[in-house]
Coordinates of C-alpha atoms in Angstrom, one line a residue:
Chain A
M1 CA 132.3 99.7 127.8
S2 CA 133.8 97.6 130.5
A3 CA 136.7 95.5 129.4
L4 CA 135.9 92.9 132.0
V5 CA 132.9 92.3 134.2
I6 CA 132.8 89.5 136.7
R7 CA 129.6 88.7 138.5
D8 CA 129.2 86.3 141.4
L9 CA 132.2 84.2 140.5
S10 CA 132.5 81.2 142.8
V11 CA 135.4 78.8 142.6
R12 CA 136.1 76.0 145.0
L13 CA 138.5 73.1 145.4
K14 CA 136.8 70.0 143.9
K15 CA 134.8 68.6 146.7
G16 CA 136.5 71.1 149.0
P17 CA 136.1 74.5 150.5
P18 CA 135.2 77.6 148.5
L19 CA 138.2 79.6 147.2
L20 CA 136.2 82.5 145.7
R21 CA 132.9 83.6 147.2
R22 CA 130.6 85.3 144.6
V23 CA 133.3 87.7 143.5
P24 CA 132.1 90.9 141.7
L25 CA 134.5 92.9 139.7
D26 CA 134.3 95.6 137.1
L27 CA 137.2 96.8 135.0
A28 CA 136.7 99.7 132.6
A29 CA 138.6 99.8 129.3
G30 CA 142.1 101.1 129.9
E31 CA 141.7 101.0 133.7
V32 CA 144.1 99.4 136.1
R33 CA 142.6 97.6 139.1
G34 CA 144.7 96.2 141.9
L35 CA 143.7 92.9 143.5
V36 CA 145.2 92.8 147.0
G37 CA 144.9 90.5 150.0
E38 CA 147.1 88.2 151.9
S39 CA 148.4 84.9 150.5
G40 CA 145.6 82.5 149.8
A41 CA 143.0 85.2 149.7
G42 CA 142.2 84.3 146.1
K43 CA 143.6 87.3 144.2
S44 CA 145.6 85.2 141.8
M45 CA 142.7 82.8 141.4
I46 CA 140.6 85.5 139.8
G47 CA 143.2 86.2 137.2
K48 CA 143.6 82.5 136.5
A49 CA 139.8 82.0 136.2
V50 CA 139.7 84.9 133.6
L51 CA 142.5 83.4 131.6
G52 CA 141.2 79.9 131.8
I53 CA 144.3 78.5 133.6
L54 CA 142.8 77.3 136.8
P55 CA 144.6 74.2 138.1
P56 CA 142.7 70.9 137.5
S57 CA 142.0 70.5 141.2
V58 CA 139.8 73.6 141.2
E59 CA 136.3 74.2 139.6
I60 CA 134.1 77.2 138.9
T61 CA 130.8 76.6 140.5
G62 CA 128.9 79.7 139.4
G63 CA 129.0 83.2 138.0
E64 CA 129.9 85.0 134.9
I65 CA 133.1 86.3 133.4
L66 CA 132.1 88.9 130.7
L67 CA 135.0 89.8 128.5
E68 CA 133.8 92.8 126.4
G69 CA 130.2 91.6 126.9
T70 CA 130.7 87.9 126.1
D71 CA 130.5 85.4 128.9
L72 CA 133.7 83.3 128.7
L73 CA 132.2 80.5 130.8
R74 CA 129.4 79.9 128.2
L75 CA 131.7 79.6 125.2
P76 CA 132.8 76.2 124.0
P77 CA 136.4 75.5 125.2
K78 CA 138.1 75.9 121.9
E79 CA 136.4 79.2 121.2
R80 CA 137.1 80.5 124.7
R81 CA 140.7 79.6 124.4
R82 CA 141.0 81.5 121.1
R83 CA 139.2 84.5 122.4
I84 CA 141.4 84.7 125.5
G85 CA 144.5 84.3 123.3
A86 CA 143.4 87.1 121.0
T87 CA 142.2 89.6 123.6
C88 CA 144.0 88.8 126.9
A89 CA 147.5 88.3 128.1
L90 CA 149.4 87.4 131.2
I91 CA 152.4 89.0 132.7
P92 CA 153.6 86.2 135.0
Q93 CA 155.2 86.3 138.4
D94 CA 158.5 84.7 137.9
P95 CA 160.5 85.6 134.7
L96 CA 163.0 82.8 135.3
T97 CA 160.4 80.1 134.9
A98 CA 158.0 81.7 132.5
L99 CA 160.1 81.4 129.3
N100 CA 160.6 78.1 127.6
P101 CA 164.3 77.2 128.1
S102 CA 164.6 75.4 124.8
H103 CA 163.0 78.1 122.5
R104 CA 164.7 81.3 121.4
I105 CA 163.3 84.6 122.6
G106 CA 162.0 85.7 119.2
P107 CA 159.4 82.9 118.7
Q108 CA 158.3 83.2 122.3
I109 CA 157.2 86.8 121.5
T110 CA 155.8 86.2 118.1
D111 CA 154.2 82.7 118.5
R112 CA 150.8 84.0 119.4
L113 CA 150.8 86.5 116.5
V114 CA 151.7 83.8 114.0
D115 CA 150.0 80.7 115.3
I116 CA 146.8 82.1 116.8
L117 CA 146.2 85.4 115.0
G118 CA 147.6 84.4 111.6
W119 CA 150.2 87.2 111.1
T120 CA 152.9 86.6 108.5
R121 CA 156.3 85.8 110.0
P122 CA 158.0 89.0 108.7
A123 CA 155.2 91.2 110.1
A124 CA 155.5 89.4 113.5
D125 CA 159.3 89.7 113.5
A126 CA 159.0 93.5 112.8
R127 CA 156.5 93.7 115.6
A128 CA 158.8 91.9 118.0
R129 CA 161.6 94.3 117.2
E130 CA 159.3 97.3 117.8
L131 CA 158.2 95.9 121.1
L132 CA 161.7 95.2 122.4
A133 CA 162.5 98.9 121.6
E134 CA 159.5 99.9 123.6
V135 CA 160.6 97.9 126.6
Q136 CA 164.0 99.5 126.3
I137 CA 166.0 96.5 125.2
A138 CA 169.1 97.8 123.4
D139 CA 170.2 95.1 121.1
P140 CA 166.9 93.5 119.8
D141 CA 168.5 91.3 117.1
R142 CA 170.8 89.6 119.5
V143 CA 168.1 89.2 122.2
L144 CA 165.6 87.8 119.7
R145 CA 168.2 85.1 118.8
S146 CA 169.1 84.4 122.5
Y147 CA 167.9 81.6 124.7
P148 CA 166.3 82.6 128.1
H149 CA 169.3 81.4 130.1
E150 CA 171.5 83.9 128.4
L151 CA 169.5 86.8 129.8
S152 CA 169.1 88.4 133.2
G153 CA 165.9 88.2 135.2
G154 CA 165.0 91.9 134.6
M155 CA 165.6 91.4 130.9
R156 CA 163.4 88.4 130.8
Q157 CA 160.6 90.2 132.6
R158 CA 160.9 93.0 130.0
I159 CA 160.5 90.4 127.3
L160 CA 157.5 88.9 129.0
I161 CA 155.9 92.3 129.1
A162 CA 156.7 92.9 125.5
S163 CA 155.2 89.5 124.7
A164 CA 152.0 90.4 126.7
F165 CA 151.5 93.6 124.8
A166 CA 152.3 92.0 121.4
A167 CA 148.8 91.5 120.2
E168 CA 147.4 94.7 121.6
P169 CA 145.2 92.9 124.2
R170 CA 142.2 94.6 125.8
L171 CA 143.0 93.0 129.1
I172 CA 146.3 92.0 130.8
V173 CA 146.5 90.0 134.0
A174 CA 149.7 91.0 135.8
D175 CA 150.2 88.3 138.5
E176 CA 152.6 89.8 141.0
P177 CA 154.9 90.8 138.1
T178 CA 157.6 92.4 140.3
T179 CA 157.6 90.0 143.3
A180 CA 160.4 87.7 142.0
L181 CA 162.6 90.6 141.0
D182 CA 165.5 92.4 142.7
V183 CA 164.3 95.5 144.5
T184 CA 166.3 97.8 142.3
V185 CA 164.8 96.2 139.2
Q186 CA 161.2 96.2 140.6
K187 CA 160.9 100.0 140.3
Q188 CA 162.0 100.0 136.7
I189 CA 159.6 97.2 135.7
L190 CA 156.7 98.9 137.5
R191 CA 157.4 102.1 135.7
L192 CA 157.7 100.2 132.4
I193 CA 154.3 98.5 132.9
A194 CA 152.7 101.7 133.8
G195 CA 154.1 103.5 130.8
M196 CA 153.2 100.7 128.4
Q197 CA 149.7 100.6 129.9
A198 CA 149.2 104.3 129.4
R199 CA 150.4 104.2 125.8
H200 CA 148.4 101.2 124.8
G201 CA 145.3 101.9 126.9
T202 CA 145.2 98.3 128.1
A203 CA 143.0 97.4 131.0
I204 CA 145.1 95.6 133.7
L205 CA 144.1 93.4 136.5
F206 CA 147.1 93.9 138.8
V207 CA 147.5 91.1 141.4
T208 CA 149.8 92.2 144.2
H209 CA 150.2 92.1 148.0
D210 CA 152.0 95.4 147.9
L211 CA 149.8 98.4 148.6
G212 CA 152.7 100.6 147.6
V213 CA 152.5 99.2 144.1
V214 CA 148.8 99.7 144.0
S215 CA 149.2 103.4 144.9
K216 CA 151.6 103.9 142.1
V217 CA 149.9 102.1 139.2
C218 CA 146.2 101.4 139.9
Q219 CA 143.1 103.6 139.7
R220 CA 140.9 101.2 141.6
L221 CA 141.4 98.2 143.9
S222 CA 139.6 95.2 145.3
V223 CA 140.6 93.9 148.7
L224 CA 140.1 90.2 149.2
Y225 CA 139.9 88.1 152.3
S226 CA 139.3 84.4 152.1
G227 CA 137.9 84.6 148.6
M228 CA 135.5 87.4 149.4
V229 CA 135.8 91.0 148.2
V230 CA 135.6 93.1 151.4
E231 CA 136.3 96.4 149.7
D232 CA 136.0 97.9 146.2
S233 CA 137.2 101.5 146.1
T234 CA 139.1 104.0 144.0
V235 CA 142.7 104.1 145.0
A236 CA 142.3 107.8 146.1
D237 CA 139.4 106.9 148.4
F238 CA 141.1 103.8 149.8
F239 CA 144.3 105.6 150.8
A240 CA 142.3 108.5 152.2
A241 CA 139.8 106.4 154.2
P242 CA 139.5 102.7 153.8
R243 CA 135.9 101.6 154.4
H244 CA 136.3 98.1 155.7
P245 CA 138.1 97.5 159.0
Y246 CA 140.1 94.7 157.5
S247 CA 141.4 96.8 154.6
A248 CA 142.1 99.6 157.1
A249 CA 144.2 97.2 159.1
L250 CA 145.9 96.0 156.0
L251 CA 146.8 99.6 155.1
A252 CA 148.1 100.2 158.6
A253 CA 150.2 97.1 158.4
T254 CA 152.1 98.3 155.3
P255 CA 155.7 98.9 156.5
K256 CA 156.8 102.5 156.0
Y257 CA 160.3 102.6 154.6
T258 CA 160.5 106.3 155.3
D259 CA 160.0 105.7 159.0
P260 CA 161.7 102.5 160.1
A261 CA 161.2 103.4 163.8
A262 CA 157.5 102.9 163.4
G263 CA 158.0 99.1 163.4
L264 CA 155.5 96.5 162.2
N265 CA 151.8 96.7 162.8
P266 CA 150.3 93.3 162.1
V267 CA 146.5 93.1 161.4
P268 CA 145.0 92.8 164.9
D269 CA 143.4 89.5 165.9
A270 CA 140.0 91.2 166.6
V271 CA 139.9 92.5 163.0
I272 CA 140.7 89.0 161.7
D273 CA 138.0 87.5 163.9
A274 CA 135.5 90.0 162.7
V275 CA 136.2 89.4 159.0
R276 CA 136.2 85.6 159.5
A277 CA 132.8 85.9 161.1
E278 CA 131.7 87.9 158.1
V279 CA 132.9 85.1 155.8
A280 CA 131.1 82.5 157.9
A281 CA 127.9 84.6 157.8
F282 CA 128.2 84.9 154.1
D283 CA 128.6 81.1 153.7
R284 CA 125.5 80.5 155.8
G285 CA 123.4 83.2 154.1
A286 CA 124.4 82.5 150.6
P287 CA 124.7 78.7 150.0
H288 CA 126.6 78.1 146.9
G289 CA 129.2 75.7 145.3
Chain B
M1 CA 185.2 74.1 120.9
P2 CA 183.3 72.1 123.6
I3 CA 182.1 69.4 121.2
L4 CA 185.6 68.7 120.0
R5 CA 186.8 68.5 123.6
I6 CA 184.1 66.0 124.5
L7 CA 185.1 64.0 121.5
L8 CA 188.8 63.9 122.4
L9 CA 188.1 63.1 126.0
R10 CA 185.7 60.3 124.9
L11 CA 188.3 58.9 122.5
L12 CA 190.8 58.6 125.4
T13 CA 188.3 56.9 127.8
T14 CA 187.2 54.6 125.0
I15 CA 190.7 53.3 124.4
V16 CA 191.1 52.6 128.1
T17 CA 187.7 50.9 128.2
L18 CA 188.4 48.7 125.2
A19 CA 191.8 47.8 126.6
G20 CA 190.2 46.7 129.8
V21 CA 187.5 44.7 128.1
A22 CA 190.2 43.0 125.9
V23 CA 192.2 41.9 128.9
I24 CA 189.2 40.6 130.9
V25 CA 187.8 38.6 127.9
F26 CA 191.1 37.3 126.9
V27 CA 191.9 36.0 130.3
V28 CA 188.4 34.7 131.2
I29 CA 187.9 32.6 128.1
R30 CA 191.2 31.0 128.6
I31 CA 190.5 30.1 132.2
V32 CA 187.1 28.6 131.7
P33 CA 187.2 24.9 131.0
G34 CA 186.8 23.7 127.4
N35 CA 189.5 23.1 124.8
P36 CA 188.9 24.5 121.4
I37 CA 191.4 22.2 119.8
A38 CA 189.8 19.0 121.2
M39 CA 186.5 20.1 119.6
M40 CA 188.1 20.5 116.2
L41 CA 189.6 17.1 115.9
P42 CA 187.7 13.9 115.2
P43 CA 187.4 11.5 118.0
G44 CA 190.5 9.3 118.4
A45 CA 193.0 11.9 117.5
T46 CA 196.4 11.3 119.0
E47 CA 198.1 13.4 121.7
E48 CA 200.6 14.4 119.1
D49 CA 197.9 15.7 116.8
I50 CA 196.4 17.8 119.6
A51 CA 199.8 19.2 120.6
R52 CA 200.6 20.1 117.0
L53 CA 197.3 21.9 116.4
T54 CA 197.6 23.6 119.8
A55 CA 201.0 24.9 118.8
L56 CA 199.7 26.0 115.4
Y57 CA 197.1 28.3 117.1
G58 CA 199.7 29.5 119.6
L59 CA 197.7 28.1 122.5
D60 CA 200.7 26.3 124.0
K61 CA 202.2 29.7 125.0
S62 CA 201.5 31.4 128.3
I63 CA 198.5 33.7 128.6
P64 CA 200.6 36.9 128.7
E65 CA 202.5 35.8 125.7
Q66 CA 199.4 35.0 123.8
F67 CA 197.9 38.3 124.8
A68 CA 201.0 40.2 123.5
I69 CA 200.8 38.4 120.2
W70 CA 197.1 39.1 119.9
V71 CA 197.4 42.8 120.8
A72 CA 200.3 43.2 118.3
G73 CA 198.0 41.7 115.6
V74 CA 195.0 43.8 116.6
L75 CA 197.1 47.0 116.4
Q76 CA 197.8 46.1 112.8
G77 CA 194.2 45.3 112.0
D78 CA 194.6 41.6 112.3
F79 CA 192.2 40.1 114.8
G80 CA 193.3 36.5 114.2
T81 CA 191.7 33.6 112.5
S82 CA 188.5 31.9 113.6
I83 CA 189.3 28.4 114.8
T84 CA 186.1 26.9 113.5
T85 CA 185.7 28.6 110.1
R86 CA 189.4 29.4 109.4
Q87 CA 188.4 32.8 108.1
P88 CA 189.8 36.1 109.4
V89 CA 187.8 37.2 112.5
L90 CA 187.6 40.8 111.2
D91 CA 185.8 39.7 108.0
L92 CA 183.4 37.5 109.9
V93 CA 182.6 40.1 112.5
L94 CA 182.2 43.0 110.1
G95 CA 180.1 40.8 107.8
R96 CA 177.6 40.2 110.6
L97 CA 177.7 43.7 112.2
P98 CA 175.3 45.3 109.7
A99 CA 172.6 42.7 110.5
T100 CA 172.8 43.4 114.2
L101 CA 173.0 47.2 113.8
E102 CA 169.9 47.2 111.5
L103 CA 168.0 45.0 114.0
S104 CA 168.9 47.2 117.0
I105 CA 168.2 50.4 115.3
M106 CA 164.9 49.2 114.0
A107 CA 164.0 48.0 117.5
L108 CA 165.1 51.4 118.9
V109 CA 162.9 53.3 116.4
M110 CA 160.0 51.0 117.2
A111 CA 160.5 51.6 121.0
M112 CA 160.7 55.3 120.5
I113 CA 157.5 55.4 118.4
L114 CA 155.6 53.1 120.7
G115 CA 156.9 54.6 124.0
G116 CA 156.5 58.2 122.7
A117 CA 153.0 57.5 121.5
A118 CA 152.1 56.0 124.9
A119 CA 153.6 58.9 126.8
L120 CA 151.9 61.6 124.6
T121 CA 148.5 59.9 124.7
G122 CA 148.8 59.3 128.4
T123 CA 149.7 63.0 129.0
R124 CA 147.0 64.3 126.7
F125 CA 144.3 62.3 128.5
R126 CA 145.9 62.3 131.9
G127 CA 143.9 61.6 135.0
G128 CA 141.4 59.5 133.0
R129 CA 140.8 55.9 132.1
T130 CA 143.1 56.2 129.0
E131 CA 146.1 57.0 131.2
G132 CA 145.2 54.1 133.5
A133 CA 145.1 51.7 130.5
I134 CA 148.4 52.9 129.3
D135 CA 150.0 52.4 132.7
V136 CA 148.7 48.9 132.8
A137 CA 150.0 48.1 129.3
N138 CA 153.4 49.7 130.3
G139 CA 153.6 47.5 133.4
M140 CA 152.9 44.4 131.4
A141 CA 155.4 45.3 128.7
L142 CA 158.0 45.9 131.3
S143 CA 157.5 42.8 133.4
V144 CA 158.0 40.4 130.5
P145 CA 161.6 40.0 129.2
D146 CA 162.4 40.4 125.6
F147 CA 163.0 36.8 124.8
L148 CA 159.6 35.9 126.2
W149 CA 158.0 38.5 124.0
G150 CA 159.9 36.9 121.2
L151 CA 158.2 33.5 122.0
I152 CA 154.8 35.1 122.4
L153 CA 155.2 36.9 119.0
I154 CA 156.3 33.7 117.3
L155 CA 153.2 32.0 118.6
L156 CA 150.9 34.8 117.7
F157 CA 152.2 36.0 114.3
G158 CA 154.3 33.1 113.2
V159 CA 152.1 30.2 114.1
L160 CA 148.5 31.2 114.9
M161 CA 148.3 34.0 112.3
P162 CA 151.4 33.6 110.2
V163 CA 151.9 37.2 108.9
F164 CA 155.7 37.5 109.6
H165 CA 158.6 35.2 109.0
I166 CA 159.9 33.6 112.2
S167 CA 163.4 32.7 111.1
G168 CA 166.3 34.1 109.2
R169 CA 167.0 37.6 107.8
V170 CA 165.8 37.2 104.3
T171 CA 164.1 34.5 102.3
P172 CA 167.0 32.3 101.1
S173 CA 165.7 31.7 97.6
L174 CA 165.7 35.4 96.8
D175 CA 168.4 36.8 94.6
L176 CA 170.2 39.5 96.5
P177 CA 171.9 42.2 94.5
F178 CA 173.5 43.9 97.5
A179 CA 177.1 45.1 97.7
T180 CA 177.0 45.5 101.5
N181 CA 175.4 43.6 104.3
F182 CA 173.1 46.5 105.2
Y183 CA 170.2 44.7 103.5
L184 CA 167.4 46.9 104.9
F185 CA 169.2 50.1 104.1
E186 CA 170.5 49.1 100.7
S187 CA 167.2 47.7 99.5
L188 CA 165.7 51.1 100.1
I189 CA 168.5 52.9 98.3
R190 CA 168.2 50.5 95.3
L191 CA 164.4 51.1 95.4
R192 CA 163.9 47.3 95.7
F193 CA 160.8 47.5 97.8
D194 CA 160.0 43.9 97.2
L195 CA 163.2 42.9 98.9
W196 CA 162.7 45.5 101.6
A197 CA 159.3 44.1 102.4
D198 CA 160.7 40.6 102.7
I199 CA 163.5 41.9 105.0
V200 CA 161.1 43.8 107.2
A201 CA 158.8 40.8 107.4
H202 CA 161.8 38.9 108.8
M203 CA 163.0 41.6 111.1
F204 CA 159.7 42.8 112.4
M205 CA 159.1 40.3 115.2
P206 CA 162.7 40.1 116.6
A207 CA 162.8 43.9 116.5
L208 CA 159.4 44.2 118.2
A209 CA 160.4 41.7 120.9
L210 CA 163.5 43.8 121.7
A211 CA 161.5 47.1 121.5
I212 CA 158.6 46.3 123.8
P213 CA 160.4 46.5 127.2
L214 CA 162.3 49.6 126.1
A215 CA 159.1 51.1 124.8
A216 CA 157.5 50.6 128.2
I217 CA 160.5 52.3 129.9
I218 CA 160.4 55.3 127.5
G219 CA 156.6 55.5 127.9
Q220 CA 156.7 55.6 131.6
L221 CA 159.6 58.0 132.0
L222 CA 158.5 60.4 129.3
K223 CA 155.0 60.5 130.5
Q224 CA 156.2 61.3 134.0
S225 CA 158.4 64.2 132.9
L226 CA 155.8 65.4 130.5
K227 CA 153.3 65.6 133.3
E228 CA 155.7 67.5 135.5
T229 CA 156.6 69.9 132.6
M230 CA 152.9 70.5 132.0
N231 CA 152.6 72.3 135.3
L232 CA 155.5 74.7 134.7
D233 CA 155.0 78.4 134.2
Y234 CA 155.9 78.6 130.6
V235 CA 153.4 76.0 129.7
T236 CA 150.7 77.9 131.5
L237 CA 151.7 81.1 129.7
A238 CA 151.4 79.2 126.4
R239 CA 147.9 78.2 127.3
T240 CA 146.9 81.9 127.8
K241 CA 148.2 82.6 124.3
G242 CA 145.4 80.4 122.9
Y243 CA 147.2 77.1 122.3
G244 CA 145.2 73.9 122.7
E245 CA 146.2 71.0 124.9
T246 CA 147.8 68.9 122.1
R247 CA 149.9 71.8 120.8
V248 CA 151.0 72.8 124.2
I249 CA 152.2 69.3 124.9
L250 CA 154.0 69.0 121.5
R251 CA 155.3 72.5 121.2
E252 CA 156.1 73.6 124.8
A253 CA 156.6 70.5 126.9
L254 CA 157.9 67.6 124.7
R255 CA 161.4 68.9 124.0
N256 CA 162.2 69.8 127.6
A257 CA 160.6 66.6 128.9
A258 CA 162.5 64.5 126.4
L259 CA 165.9 65.3 127.9
P260 CA 165.9 63.0 131.0
T261 CA 164.4 60.3 128.9
L262 CA 167.1 60.6 126.3
T263 CA 169.9 59.8 128.8
L264 CA 168.0 56.7 129.9
V265 CA 167.4 55.6 126.3
G266 CA 171.1 55.6 125.8
V267 CA 171.8 53.3 128.7
Q268 CA 168.8 51.1 127.8
F269 CA 169.8 50.9 124.2
T270 CA 173.0 49.2 125.1
F271 CA 171.0 46.7 127.1
L272 CA 168.9 46.2 124.0
I273 CA 172.0 45.4 121.9
G274 CA 172.9 42.9 124.6
G275 CA 169.4 41.4 124.2
T276 CA 170.1 40.8 120.5
V277 CA 172.3 37.8 121.4
I278 CA 169.3 35.8 122.6
I279 CA 166.7 37.3 120.3
E280 CA 168.9 36.6 117.2
R281 CA 169.3 33.0 118.4
L282 CA 165.6 32.7 118.9
F283 CA 164.7 33.9 115.4
S284 CA 167.8 32.3 113.7
Y285 CA 168.7 35.8 112.6
E286 CA 172.2 35.9 111.1
G287 CA 173.7 38.7 113.3
L288 CA 176.6 39.1 115.6
G289 CA 174.8 37.8 118.6
N290 CA 173.9 34.5 117.0
M291 CA 177.5 34.2 115.9
A292 CA 178.7 34.9 119.5
I293 CA 176.7 32.0 120.8
D294 CA 178.2 29.7 118.2
A295 CA 181.6 31.0 119.0
V296 CA 181.2 30.3 122.7
I297 CA 179.8 26.8 122.0
N298 CA 182.8 26.0 119.8
R299 CA 185.3 27.7 122.1
D300 CA 186.4 29.8 119.1
L301 CA 188.7 32.0 121.2
P302 CA 189.8 34.6 118.5
L303 CA 186.2 35.0 117.3
I304 CA 184.8 35.5 120.9
Q305 CA 187.5 38.2 121.5
G306 CA 186.6 39.9 118.2
I307 CA 182.9 39.9 118.9
V308 CA 183.2 41.1 122.5
L309 CA 185.6 43.9 121.5
L310 CA 183.2 45.0 118.8
F311 CA 180.2 45.0 121.2
A312 CA 182.2 47.1 123.6
A313 CA 183.1 49.5 120.8
I314 CA 179.4 49.8 119.9
F315 CA 178.4 50.5 123.5
T316 CA 180.9 53.4 123.9
A317 CA 179.8 54.8 120.5
V318 CA 176.1 54.8 121.6
N319 CA 177.0 56.6 124.8
L320 CA 178.9 59.2 122.9
I321 CA 176.1 59.8 120.5
V322 CA 173.6 60.2 123.4
D323 CA 175.9 62.8 125.0
L324 CA 176.2 64.7 121.7
L325 CA 172.4 64.6 121.1
Y326 CA 171.9 65.9 124.6
A327 CA 174.1 68.9 123.9
V328 CA 172.1 69.6 120.7
L329 CA 168.7 69.4 122.4
N330 CA 169.6 71.4 125.5
P331 CA 170.8 74.9 124.6
R332 CA 172.0 75.4 128.1
L333 CA 174.7 72.8 127.6
R334 CA 175.9 74.1 124.3
H335 CA 178.2 76.8 125.7
A336 CA 179.0 75.1 128.9

């Protein structure tokens, strides 16, 4: 069964322009799907809609978000929240701001287990220790007692990853989880997420603007432009032959570190114009929101 | 030992501050017109009588000389004798201090409860009519000074609907078994809830009058920083864990949002203590402030000096407590 199915998800700024245009998305259990696109294309917005953390200035105008067959948008708010807490998790972008500065690390890993899922404290503590070992943190007892400011960025991202996997979620939204990190740390964190994902069999919605990351960790990807999915392919097919001209241009624009002489290839204006026309045609043909 | 270092440093600055205050007060009250001796003697006293009494209180000496004598006494714990009551200043002042401390602390607690509740409710229902109503109430509370609130409260709950006492600290006919002047505190310890209720009924309105403007300040600032905190990443992450709005506010946001408010509360609390002077007068509450006004009216120089010095000591103590609390609440400061 699919871990997550999104049908026709439309989101817009309240009394403003659409941000997501009837987005379709299918994520099989244990699959990793990349969401790529330029800034403002709406890739993070999809993850936020799934987790119920859209900003108050934004509203969902239509569609379904089926989490293991249940439409989250039809659940009463309290039940939706609990279900998301029990089956989903977020790996946030910036580890420096995603941990509460006045709580110790331990409770920030175990809070969901104890408060939402009703674990006993000793069981949750044992689980936290186990998770820290899994994310290769050497001195779990000291770290659990530390405050966030006592730890490095890479360390904090490991903790956030451990926390995300704590309740064995079916679905994790990874929102650019390596963007804020040092380049040398990025690789380790990426490898760590991929390894954890393989062991736990968690489906991941991997939001990123880095196609290199997609090629390393994802099986499928959706390319977004202006809130519209322009391509939905397997990673293998995409890198062999992207179907949509915009995604082809996006792929061509990826800098090649192995060949610095190649320079930068920005997405050509003609391609942008074409995809914009496509969005405009979509808006005319499919009135919504 | 950072806490110890803070304490030592503070002790030093406190001594300098108090010395400065002592000099200023000493000089000012001797420069302003008004002769305490003339006020003590019945009309028709001879020049000789006045001169004799002036000499008795040492007021015939030069100001530096008087100051030296006074400081020498203070260093030995002798703050002089009140000119009007002829009792040691230290006994008088320490006898009244508990009343003012209890009143100020009660007002502070009320302000924190009222302001905290306003901020939390406003944050919980932000962007709606509830928040608008809270903002309006805050604005009103803030724009009316404490003594005016005192008058309004007297009219409402002392005259129109007499539920609270409007004057004094305790009903005079009551038999008080207290060993200290901390009536409110001691009545609780002795489990004399009848007395406690009577004391609270006296204290409630002056404390509330002092609390209302401070509550508004706390409410506004705390709500502002709560709302900012609610947009931070760790709060969003907590939402994805399944926590509801109220728990997110209390568990994730409140402690971090309270830090900037705390600093301000420290400063404002010293203003509140200053406010007790007028409020105590208004409610005939037998505290330091009321005594200060009498002392000034009677030109009771030693008593004025003692009271002002004590107020200055309270202010520095409050600031120190706030700094220490800040270190306790903010783990990032603890090792700094």
